[in-house]
Amino acid sequence: MNVPLDRRKMWVLFLGALTAAVTTGSSLRAQNRPDWTEPFPPFRIAGNLYYVGSKGLANYLITTPQGHILINSDLEESIPLIRASVEKLGFKFSDVRILLISHAHWDHDAGSAAIKKLTGAKYMVMDGDVSVVESGGKTDFQYGNQQATLYPSAKVDRVLHDGDQVKLGGATLVAHLTPGHTKGCTTWTMKVEDAGKTYDVVIIGSPNVNEGYKLVGNSSYPGIASDYERTFRVLKSLPVDFFLGAHGSYFDLDTKYPRMKEGAASPFIDPAGYKSYVADREKAFRTELAKQKAAIQ
C-alpha cells in the first residue's frame, strides 16, 4: 500500500501523535539504553541488503522490484528513525510489503502495529512468538507481568515454522527456529549477490541468557534449557559469510562500519567472528546452566 503524496500532512500528524503517546515505560527503556535510539548511518551491506537501524538496535531492509522486506520494528519511538534511514537510501518506506522480527521482545517488535498501519505490510512471525506479539508482550514467559515491557499488540498475518521461506520479488529468506531467548526466536538466513559473487548471510536472533532467566525448573518455559541447546546446534550448522544480528553489538557494528571502503572486502564478511561469538555465547549459557543446577543440589 503506497502512501499518496497528499497524505504527507497525515503522516506528520501521526508521528506527532505517536511521540505524544509513547508510554512512560518505553521512554524509560530508551533512557536506560541510549544507543537504542541513537541514529546510525544507513548503508548497503551487500547486494540488495541494507542496514537501516540505530546504533544499538539492528534493522535490515531487503529491497526488490515488488517491494521490500523489513526485519525488526524496534521501539515505538524508533519508527521515524527507521523511516528516515530507508528514505535516505533512496527507497520508499511505504513500499515495505513484509515485516519480520528476530524475536518477540519490545526492543525488536514494539513498533510493529504502527508499521503495519503505515505501510500495509504483512506481519510474519515464528509460531512460538505469535501469542506474545498478539498480546502485546503479556504472554512472554519472563516479562509478561512487567508493565514497562508491554507494547501495542499486532495481528500476525502469517505464522512461520522452522525452515519456512519468505519470498518477495526474487529475494528468499529462510526462518530458522533458534529458541531459548524467546520461544520463537528466529535466525534469518539469505543469499546475496555482490560483485559477481554469492554470499551466505546469517542474522542471529539472539543466543543470550538474559538476567533473571530461570534455566532449571522453569514452569513458564519447561524446555528452555533444551531449546538453548538446540539453538547452538543450529547456529553452528549454518554456512556463513556475512555475520549480522539483532543488535549491533553482536557483530561489532561500531568497529566494522568505519572500516568499510569502496572496493575492499567487507568487514562484515566474518565467519571467524561468527564462530567466536557463538562459542562465547554457548560458554556463557553452559556456565549459567551449571550454576543454576548446582544451586538446587
mmCIF file with all atom_site columns, C-alpha atoms in Angstrom, residues 34-212:
data_model
loop_
_atom_site.group_PDB
_atom_site.id
_atom_site.type_symbol
_atom_site.label_atom_id
_atom_site.label_alt_id
_atom_site.label_comp_id
_atom_site.label_asym_id
_atom_site.label_entity_id
_atom_site.label_seq_id
_atom_site.pdbx_PDB_ins_code
_atom_site.Cartn_x
_atom_site.Cartn_y
_atom_site.Cartn_z
_atom_site.occupancy
_atom_site.B_iso_or_equiv
_atom_site.pdbx_formal_charge
_atom_site.auth_seq_id
_atom_site.auth_comp_id
_atom_site.auth_asym_id
_atom_site.auth_atom_id
_atom_site.pdbx_PDB_model_num
ATOM 1   C CA . PRO A 1 34  ? 20.521 5.470   24.817 1.00 0.00 ? 34  PRO A CA 1
ATOM 2   C CA . ASP A 1 35  ? 22.153 3.631   21.912 1.00 0.00 ? 35  ASP A CA 1
ATOM 3   C CA . TRP A 1 36  ? 18.786 2.031   21.113 1.00 0.00 ? 36  TRP A CA 1
ATOM 4   C CA . THR A 1 37  ? 17.526 5.339   19.729 1.00 0.00 ? 37  THR A CA 1
ATOM 5   C CA . GLU A 1 38  ? 20.864 6.830   18.649 1.00 0.00 ? 38  GLU A CA 1
ATOM 6   C CA . PRO A 1 39  ? 20.871 7.356   14.857 1.00 0.00 ? 39  PRO A CA 1
ATOM 7   C CA . PHE A 1 40  ? 23.366 5.376   12.803 1.00 0.00 ? 40  PHE A CA 1
ATOM 8   C CA . PRO A 1 41  ? 24.258 5.959   9.134  1.00 0.00 ? 41  PRO A CA 1
ATOM 9   C CA . PRO A 1 42  ? 22.175 3.680   6.891  1.00 0.00 ? 42  PRO A CA 1
ATOM 10  C CA . PHE A 1 43  ? 24.297 1.737   4.419  1.00 0.00 ? 43  PHE A CA 1
ATOM 11  C CA . ARG A 1 44  ? 24.320 -1.056  1.882  1.00 0.00 ? 44  ARG A CA 1
ATOM 12  C CA . ILE A 1 45  ? 25.733 -4.240  3.368  1.00 0.00 ? 45  ILE A CA 1
ATOM 13  C CA . ALA A 1 46  ? 25.801 -6.212  0.114  1.00 0.00 ? 46  ALA A CA 1
ATOM 14  C CA . GLY A 1 47  ? 23.590 -6.691  -2.901 1.00 0.00 ? 47  GLY A CA 1
ATOM 15  C CA . ASN A 1 48  ? 20.027 -5.726  -2.005 1.00 0.00 ? 48  ASN A CA 1
ATOM 16  C CA . LEU A 1 49  ? 20.617 -5.941  1.760  1.00 0.00 ? 49  LEU A CA 1
ATOM 17  C CA . TYR A 1 50  ? 20.822 -2.691  3.745  1.00 0.00 ? 50  TYR A CA 1
ATOM 18  C CA . TYR A 1 51  ? 21.286 -1.626  7.358  1.00 0.00 ? 51  TYR A CA 1
ATOM 19  C CA . VAL A 1 52  ? 18.577 0.822   8.496  1.00 0.00 ? 52  VAL A CA 1
ATOM 20  C CA . GLY A 1 53  ? 18.796 0.518   12.282 1.00 0.00 ? 53  GLY A CA 1
ATOM 21  C CA . SER A 1 54  ? 20.057 2.616   15.162 1.00 0.00 ? 54  SER A CA 1
ATOM 22  C CA . LYS A 1 55  ? 23.421 2.250   16.846 1.00 0.00 ? 55  LYS A CA 1
ATOM 23  C CA . GLY A 1 56  ? 22.077 -0.348  19.253 1.00 0.00 ? 56  GLY A CA 1
ATOM 24  C CA . LEU A 1 57  ? 19.054 -1.923  17.560 1.00 0.00 ? 57  LEU A CA 1
ATOM 25  C CA . ALA A 1 58  ? 19.595 -3.557  14.180 1.00 0.00 ? 58  ALA A CA 1
ATOM 26  C CA . ASN A 1 59  ? 17.095 -3.300  11.335 1.00 0.00 ? 59  ASN A CA 1
ATOM 27  C CA . TYR A 1 60  ? 17.577 -4.716  7.863  1.00 0.00 ? 60  TYR A CA 1
ATOM 28  C CA . LEU A 1 61  ? 15.945 -3.767  4.581  1.00 0.00 ? 61  LEU A CA 1
ATOM 29  C CA . ILE A 1 62  ? 15.873 -6.256  1.706  1.00 0.00 ? 62  ILE A CA 1
ATOM 30  C CA . THR A 1 63  ? 14.839 -4.433  -1.458 1.00 0.00 ? 63  THR A CA 1
ATOM 31  C CA . THR A 1 64  ? 13.112 -5.933  -4.503 1.00 0.00 ? 64  THR A CA 1
ATOM 32  C CA . PRO A 1 65  ? 11.236 -4.623  -7.571 1.00 0.00 ? 65  PRO A CA 1
ATOM 33  C CA . GLN A 1 66  ? 7.986  -5.844  -5.956 1.00 0.00 ? 66  GLN A CA 1
ATOM 34  C CA . GLY A 1 67  ? 8.510  -4.022  -2.657 1.00 0.00 ? 67  GLY A CA 1
ATOM 35  C CA . HIS A 1 68  ? 10.702 -4.509  0.367  1.00 0.00 ? 68  HIS A CA 1
ATOM 36  C CA . ILE A 1 69  ? 11.167 -6.700  3.427  1.00 0.00 ? 69  ILE A CA 1
ATOM 37  C CA . LEU A 1 70  ? 11.951 -5.102  6.795  1.00 0.00 ? 70  LEU A CA 1
ATOM 38  C CA . ILE A 1 71  ? 13.430 -7.083  9.665  1.00 0.00 ? 71  ILE A CA 1
ATOM 39  C CA . ASN A 1 72  ? 12.527 -5.693  13.122 1.00 0.00 ? 72  ASN A CA 1
ATOM 40  C CA . SER A 1 73  ? 10.315 -2.762  14.070 1.00 0.00 ? 73  SER A CA 1
ATOM 41  C CA . ASP A 1 74  ? 12.079 -1.857  17.326 1.00 0.00 ? 74  ASP A CA 1
ATOM 42  C CA . LEU A 1 75  ? 10.589 0.596   19.839 1.00 0.00 ? 75  LEU A CA 1
ATOM 43  C CA . GLU A 1 76  ? 7.549  2.705   19.063 1.00 0.00 ? 76  GLU A CA 1
ATOM 44  C CA . GLU A 1 77  ? 9.765  5.800   19.034 1.00 0.00 ? 77  GLU A CA 1
ATOM 45  C CA . SER A 1 78  ? 12.160 4.101   16.579 1.00 0.00 ? 78  SER A CA 1
ATOM 46  C CA . ILE A 1 79  ? 9.787  4.352   13.629 1.00 0.00 ? 79  ILE A CA 1
ATOM 47  C CA . PRO A 1 80  ? 10.726 7.866   12.439 1.00 0.00 ? 80  PRO A CA 1
ATOM 48  C CA . LEU A 1 81  ? 14.411 6.882   12.571 1.00 0.00 ? 81  LEU A CA 1
ATOM 49  C CA . ILE A 1 82  ? 13.849 3.689   10.572 1.00 0.00 ? 82  ILE A CA 1
ATOM 50  C CA . ARG A 1 83  ? 11.763 5.550   8.004  1.00 0.00 ? 83  ARG A CA 1
ATOM 51  C CA . ALA A 1 84  ? 14.389 8.276   7.660  1.00 0.00 ? 84  ALA A CA 1
ATOM 52  C CA . SER A 1 85  ? 17.104 5.664   7.117  1.00 0.00 ? 85  SER A CA 1
ATOM 53  C CA . VAL A 1 86  ? 15.088 3.870   4.436  1.00 0.00 ? 86  VAL A CA 1
ATOM 54  C CA . GLU A 1 87  ? 14.372 7.107   2.594  1.00 0.00 ? 87  GLU A CA 1
ATOM 55  C CA . LYS A 1 88  ? 17.955 8.364   2.898  1.00 0.00 ? 88  LYS A CA 1
ATOM 56  C CA . LEU A 1 89  ? 18.960 5.288   0.905  1.00 0.00 ? 89  LEU A CA 1
ATOM 57  C CA . GLY A 1 90  ? 16.506 6.286   -1.810 1.00 0.00 ? 90  GLY A CA 1
ATOM 58  C CA . PHE A 1 91  ? 13.678 3.861   -1.054 1.00 0.00 ? 91  PHE A CA 1
ATOM 59  C CA . LYS A 1 92  ? 10.076 4.450   -0.019 1.00 0.00 ? 92  LYS A CA 1
ATOM 60  C CA . PHE A 1 93  ? 9.084  3.365   3.461  1.00 0.00 ? 93  PHE A CA 1
ATOM 61  C CA . SER A 1 94  ? 5.573  2.831   2.122  1.00 0.00 ? 94  SER A CA 1
ATOM 62  C CA . ASP A 1 95  ? 6.963  0.128   -0.191 1.00 0.00 ? 95  ASP A CA 1
ATOM 63  C CA . VAL A 1 96  ? 7.661  -2.213  2.737  1.00 0.00 ? 96  VAL A CA 1
ATOM 64  C CA . ARG A 1 97  ? 5.499  -5.243  1.958  1.00 0.00 ? 97  ARG A CA 1
ATOM 65  C CA . ILE A 1 98  ? 6.672  -7.749  4.590  1.00 0.00 ? 98  ILE A CA 1
ATOM 66  C CA . LEU A 1 99  ? 7.607  -7.166  8.229  1.00 0.00 ? 99  LEU A CA 1
ATOM 67  C CA . LEU A 1 100 ? 9.664  -9.759  10.112 1.00 0.00 ? 100 LEU A CA 1
ATOM 68  C CA . ILE A 1 101 ? 11.248 -9.833  13.578 1.00 0.00 ? 101 ILE A CA 1
ATOM 69  C CA . SER A 1 102 ? 14.174 -11.563 15.224 1.00 0.00 ? 102 SER A CA 1
ATOM 70  C CA . HIS A 1 103 ? 12.219 -12.270 18.405 1.00 0.00 ? 103 HIS A CA 1
ATOM 71  C CA . ALA A 1 104 ? 9.273  -11.043 20.447 1.00 0.00 ? 104 ALA A CA 1
ATOM 72  C CA . HIS A 1 105 ? 10.877 -8.575  22.837 1.00 0.00 ? 105 HIS A CA 1
ATOM 73  C CA . TRP A 1 106 ? 9.770  -4.953  22.965 1.00 0.00 ? 106 TRP A CA 1
ATOM 74  C CA . ASP A 1 107 ? 13.074 -3.613  21.637 1.00 0.00 ? 107 ASP A CA 1
ATOM 75  C CA . HIS A 1 108 ? 12.535 -5.542  18.396 1.00 0.00 ? 108 HIS A CA 1
ATOM 76  C CA . ASP A 1 109 ? 8.761  -5.581  17.891 1.00 0.00 ? 109 ASP A CA 1
ATOM 77  C CA . ALA A 1 110 ? 7.044  -2.762  19.818 1.00 0.00 ? 110 ALA A CA 1
ATOM 78  C CA . GLY A 1 111 ? 6.675  -0.692  16.655 1.00 0.00 ? 111 GLY A CA 1
ATOM 79  C CA . SER A 1 112 ? 5.109  -3.455  14.567 1.00 0.00 ? 112 SER A CA 1
ATOM 80  C CA . ALA A 1 113 ? 1.470  -2.370  14.919 1.00 0.00 ? 113 ALA A CA 1
ATOM 81  C CA . ALA A 1 114 ? 2.309  1.163   13.783 1.00 0.00 ? 114 ALA A CA 1
ATOM 82  C CA . ILE A 1 115 ? 4.455  -0.015  10.858 1.00 0.00 ? 115 ILE A CA 1
ATOM 83  C CA . LYS A 1 116 ? 1.652  -2.323  9.718  1.00 0.00 ? 116 LYS A CA 1
ATOM 84  C CA . LYS A 1 117 ? -0.758 0.583   9.809  1.00 0.00 ? 117 LYS A CA 1
ATOM 85  C CA . LEU A 1 118 ? 1.577  2.910   7.925  1.00 0.00 ? 118 LEU A CA 1
ATOM 86  C CA . THR A 1 119 ? 2.672  0.524   5.176  1.00 0.00 ? 119 THR A CA 1
ATOM 87  C CA . GLY A 1 120 ? 0.095  -2.253  4.999  1.00 0.00 ? 120 GLY A CA 1
ATOM 88  C CA . ALA A 1 121 ? 2.938  -4.770  5.343  1.00 0.00 ? 121 ALA A CA 1
ATOM 89  C CA . LYS A 1 122 ? 2.160  -8.403  6.090  1.00 0.00 ? 122 LYS A CA 1
ATOM 90  C CA . TYR A 1 123 ? 3.487  -9.363  9.514  1.00 0.00 ? 123 TYR A CA 1
ATOM 91  C CA . MET A 1 124 ? 5.144  -12.788 9.623  1.00 0.00 ? 124 MET A CA 1
ATOM 92  C CA . VAL A 1 125 ? 6.227  -14.300 12.956 1.00 0.00 ? 125 VAL A CA 1
ATOM 93  C CA . MET A 1 126 ? 7.614  -17.650 14.148 1.00 0.00 ? 126 MET A CA 1
ATOM 94  C CA . ASP A 1 127 ? 4.902  -19.761 15.793 1.00 0.00 ? 127 ASP A CA 1
ATOM 95  C CA . GLY A 1 128 ? 6.480  -19.724 19.260 1.00 0.00 ? 128 GLY A CA 1
ATOM 96  C CA . ASP A 1 129 ? 6.330  -15.927 19.397 1.00 0.00 ? 129 ASP A CA 1
ATOM 97  C CA . VAL A 1 130 ? 2.885  -15.349 17.870 1.00 0.00 ? 130 VAL A CA 1
ATOM 98  C CA . SER A 1 131 ? 0.938  -15.221 21.128 1.00 0.00 ? 131 SER A CA 1
ATOM 99  C CA . VAL A 1 132 ? 3.470  -12.791 22.588 1.00 0.00 ? 132 VAL A CA 1
ATOM 100 C CA . VAL A 1 133 ? 3.263  -10.251 19.761 1.00 0.00 ? 133 VAL A CA 1
ATOM 101 C CA . GLU A 1 134 ? -0.513 -10.564 19.527 1.00 0.00 ? 134 GLU A CA 1
ATOM 102 C CA . SER A 1 135 ? -0.847 -9.967  23.269 1.00 0.00 ? 135 SER A CA 1
ATOM 103 C CA . GLY A 1 136 ? 1.492  -7.002  23.244 1.00 0.00 ? 136 GLY A CA 1
ATOM 104 C CA . GLY A 1 137 ? 4.037  -8.880  25.342 1.00 0.00 ? 137 GLY A CA 1
ATOM 105 C CA . LYS A 1 138 ? 1.638  -10.120 28.003 1.00 0.00 ? 138 LYS A CA 1
ATOM 106 C CA . THR A 1 139 ? 2.266  -13.831 27.353 1.00 0.00 ? 139 THR A CA 1
ATOM 107 C CA . ASP A 1 140 ? 6.053  -13.551 27.414 1.00 0.00 ? 140 ASP A CA 1
ATOM 108 C CA . PHE A 1 141 ? 7.427  -16.197 29.777 1.00 0.00 ? 141 PHE A CA 1
ATOM 109 C CA . GLN A 1 142 ? 9.805  -13.768 31.503 1.00 0.00 ? 142 GLN A CA 1
ATOM 110 C CA . TYR A 1 143 ? 8.482  -10.238 31.052 1.00 0.00 ? 143 TYR A CA 1
ATOM 111 C CA . GLY A 1 144 ? 4.738  -10.702 30.635 1.00 0.00 ? 144 GLY A CA 1
ATOM 112 C CA . ASN A 1 145 ? 3.874  -9.249  34.046 1.00 0.00 ? 145 ASN A CA 1
ATOM 113 C CA . GLN A 1 146 ? 6.166  -6.223  33.744 1.00 0.00 ? 146 GLN A CA 1
ATOM 114 C CA . GLN A 1 147 ? 4.284  -3.137  32.574 1.00 0.00 ? 147 GLN A CA 1
ATOM 115 C CA . ALA A 1 148 ? 7.407  -1.449  31.191 1.00 0.00 ? 148 ALA A CA 1
ATOM 116 C CA . THR A 1 149 ? 7.953  -4.245  28.666 1.00 0.00 ? 149 THR A CA 1
ATOM 117 C CA . LEU A 1 150 ? 4.454  -4.216  27.154 1.00 0.00 ? 150 LEU A CA 1
ATOM 118 C CA . TYR A 1 151 ? 3.569  -2.616  23.822 1.00 0.00 ? 151 TYR A CA 1
ATOM 119 C CA . PRO A 1 152 ? 0.722  -2.294  21.286 1.00 0.00 ? 152 PRO A CA 1
ATOM 120 C CA . SER A 1 153 ? -0.434 -5.711  20.122 1.00 0.00 ? 153 SER A CA 1
ATOM 121 C CA . ALA A 1 154 ? -0.192 -6.537  16.423 1.00 0.00 ? 154 ALA A CA 1
ATOM 122 C CA . LYS A 1 155 ? -2.067 -9.133  14.389 1.00 0.00 ? 155 LYS A CA 1
ATOM 123 C CA . VAL A 1 156 ? 0.147  -11.742 12.732 1.00 0.00 ? 156 VAL A CA 1
ATOM 124 C CA . ASP A 1 157 ? -0.709 -12.312 9.072  1.00 0.00 ? 157 ASP A CA 1
ATOM 125 C CA . ARG A 1 158 ? 1.400  -15.431 8.540  1.00 0.00 ? 158 ARG A CA 1
ATOM 126 C CA . VAL A 1 159 ? 2.553  -17.897 11.176 1.00 0.00 ? 159 VAL A CA 1
ATOM 127 C CA . LEU A 1 160 ? 6.031  -19.187 10.382 1.00 0.00 ? 160 LEU A CA 1
ATOM 128 C CA . HIS A 1 161 ? 7.571  -22.534 11.262 1.00 0.00 ? 161 HIS A CA 1
ATOM 129 C CA . ASP A 1 162 ? 11.163 -23.709 11.327 1.00 0.00 ? 162 ASP A CA 1
ATOM 130 C CA . GLY A 1 163 ? 12.580 -23.816 7.812  1.00 0.00 ? 163 GLY A CA 1
ATOM 131 C CA . ASP A 1 164 ? 9.830  -21.735 6.213  1.00 0.00 ? 164 ASP A CA 1
ATOM 132 C CA . GLN A 1 165 ? 10.802 -19.436 3.373  1.00 0.00 ? 165 GLN A CA 1
ATOM 133 C CA . VAL A 1 166 ? 9.725  -15.842 2.981  1.00 0.00 ? 166 VAL A CA 1
ATOM 134 C CA . LYS A 1 167 ? 9.818  -14.771 -0.663 1.00 0.00 ? 167 LYS A CA 1
ATOM 135 C CA . LEU A 1 168 ? 9.321  -11.448 -2.392 1.00 0.00 ? 168 LEU A CA 1
ATOM 136 C CA . GLY A 1 169 ? 10.464 -10.182 -5.774 1.00 0.00 ? 169 GLY A CA 1
ATOM 137 C CA . GLY A 1 170 ? 13.245 -12.714 -6.210 1.00 0.00 ? 170 GLY A CA 1
ATOM 138 C CA . ALA A 1 171 ? 14.521 -12.466 -2.618 1.00 0.00 ? 171 ALA A CA 1
ATOM 139 C CA . THR A 1 172 ? 14.281 -15.508 -0.340 1.00 0.00 ? 172 THR A CA 1
ATOM 140 C CA . LEU A 1 173 ? 14.822 -15.581 3.410  1.00 0.00 ? 173 LEU A CA 1
ATOM 141 C CA . VAL A 1 174 ? 14.800 -18.758 5.488  1.00 0.00 ? 174 VAL A CA 1
ATOM 142 C CA . ALA A 1 175 ? 13.457 -18.726 9.042  1.00 0.00 ? 175 ALA A CA 1
ATOM 143 C CA . HIS A 1 176 ? 15.464 -20.876 11.462 1.00 0.00 ? 176 HIS A CA 1
ATOM 144 C CA . LEU A 1 177 ? 13.914 -21.527 14.868 1.00 0.00 ? 177 LEU A CA 1
ATOM 145 C CA . THR A 1 178 ? 16.604 -20.743 17.449 1.00 0.00 ? 178 THR A CA 1
ATOM 146 C CA . PRO A 1 179 ? 14.600 -20.711 20.702 1.00 0.00 ? 179 PRO A CA 1
ATOM 147 C CA . GLY A 1 180 ? 15.503 -20.080 24.312 1.00 0.00 ? 180 GLY A CA 1
ATOM 148 C CA . HIS A 1 181 ? 15.875 -16.307 24.378 1.00 0.00 ? 181 HIS A CA 1
ATOM 149 C CA . THR A 1 182 ? 12.200 -16.388 23.370 1.00 0.00 ? 182 THR A CA 1
ATOM 150 C CA . LYS A 1 183 ? 10.137 -19.409 22.420 1.00 0.00 ? 183 LYS A CA 1
ATOM 151 C CA . GLY A 1 184 ? 10.051 -18.322 18.775 1.00 0.00 ? 184 GLY A CA 1
ATOM 152 C CA . CYS A 1 185 ? 13.407 -16.596 18.458 1.00 0.00 ? 185 CYS A CA 1
ATOM 153 C CA . THR A 1 186 ? 14.328 -16.609 14.771 1.00 0.00 ? 186 THR A CA 1
ATOM 154 C CA . THR A 1 187 ? 17.655 -16.540 12.981 1.00 0.00 ? 187 THR A CA 1
ATOM 155 C CA . TRP A 1 188 ? 17.323 -15.411 9.375  1.00 0.00 ? 188 TRP A CA 1
ATOM 156 C CA . THR A 1 189 ? 19.495 -16.584 6.505  1.00 0.00 ? 189 THR A CA 1
ATOM 157 C CA . MET A 1 190 ? 19.610 -15.472 2.903  1.00 0.00 ? 190 MET A CA 1
ATOM 158 C CA . LYS A 1 191 ? 21.959 -15.361 -0.049 1.00 0.00 ? 191 LYS A CA 1
ATOM 159 C CA . VAL A 1 192 ? 23.116 -12.090 -1.574 1.00 0.00 ? 192 VAL A CA 1
ATOM 160 C CA . GLU A 1 193 ? 24.895 -11.490 -4.832 1.00 0.00 ? 193 GLU A CA 1
ATOM 161 C CA . ASP A 1 194 ? 27.566 -8.831  -4.788 1.00 0.00 ? 194 ASP A CA 1
ATOM 162 C CA . ALA A 1 195 ? 30.289 -8.045  -7.326 1.00 0.00 ? 195 ALA A CA 1
ATOM 163 C CA . GLY A 1 196 ? 29.625 -11.286 -9.154 1.00 0.00 ? 196 GLY A CA 1
ATOM 164 C CA . LYS A 1 197 ? 29.827 -13.479 -6.060 1.00 0.00 ? 197 LYS A CA 1
ATOM 165 C CA . THR A 1 198 ? 27.151 -15.167 -3.956 1.00 0.00 ? 198 THR A CA 1
ATOM 166 C CA . TYR A 1 199 ? 27.412 -14.965 -0.185 1.00 0.00 ? 199 TYR A CA 1
ATOM 167 C CA . ASP A 1 200 ? 25.636 -16.564 2.770  1.00 0.00 ? 200 ASP A CA 1
ATOM 168 C CA . VAL A 1 201 ? 24.127 -14.106 5.256  1.00 0.00 ? 201 VAL A CA 1
ATOM 169 C CA . VAL A 1 202 ? 23.200 -15.024 8.831  1.00 0.00 ? 202 VAL A CA 1
ATOM 170 C CA . ILE A 1 203 ? 21.212 -12.614 11.015 1.00 0.00 ? 203 ILE A CA 1
ATOM 171 C CA . ILE A 1 204 ? 21.261 -14.086 14.526 1.00 0.00 ? 204 ILE A CA 1
ATOM 172 C CA . GLY A 1 205 ? 18.061 -13.706 16.563 1.00 0.00 ? 205 GLY A CA 1
ATOM 173 C CA . SER A 1 206 ? 19.684 -13.984 19.995 1.00 0.00 ? 206 SER A CA 1
ATOM 174 C CA . PRO A 1 207 ? 21.547 -16.757 21.839 1.00 0.00 ? 207 PRO A CA 1
ATOM 175 C CA . ASN A 1 208 ? 21.765 -14.751 25.062 1.00 0.00 ? 208 ASN A CA 1
ATOM 176 C CA . VAL A 1 209 ? 20.568 -15.785 28.506 1.00 0.00 ? 209 VAL A CA 1
ATOM 177 C CA . ASN A 1 210 ? 19.084 -12.614 29.958 1.00 0.00 ? 210 ASN A CA 1
ATOM 178 C CA . GLU A 1 211 ? 19.500 -11.661 33.578 1.00 0.00 ? 211 GLU A CA 1
ATOM 179 C CA . GLY A 1 212 ? 16.852 -13.415 35.629 1.00 0.00 ? 212 GLY A CA 1
#
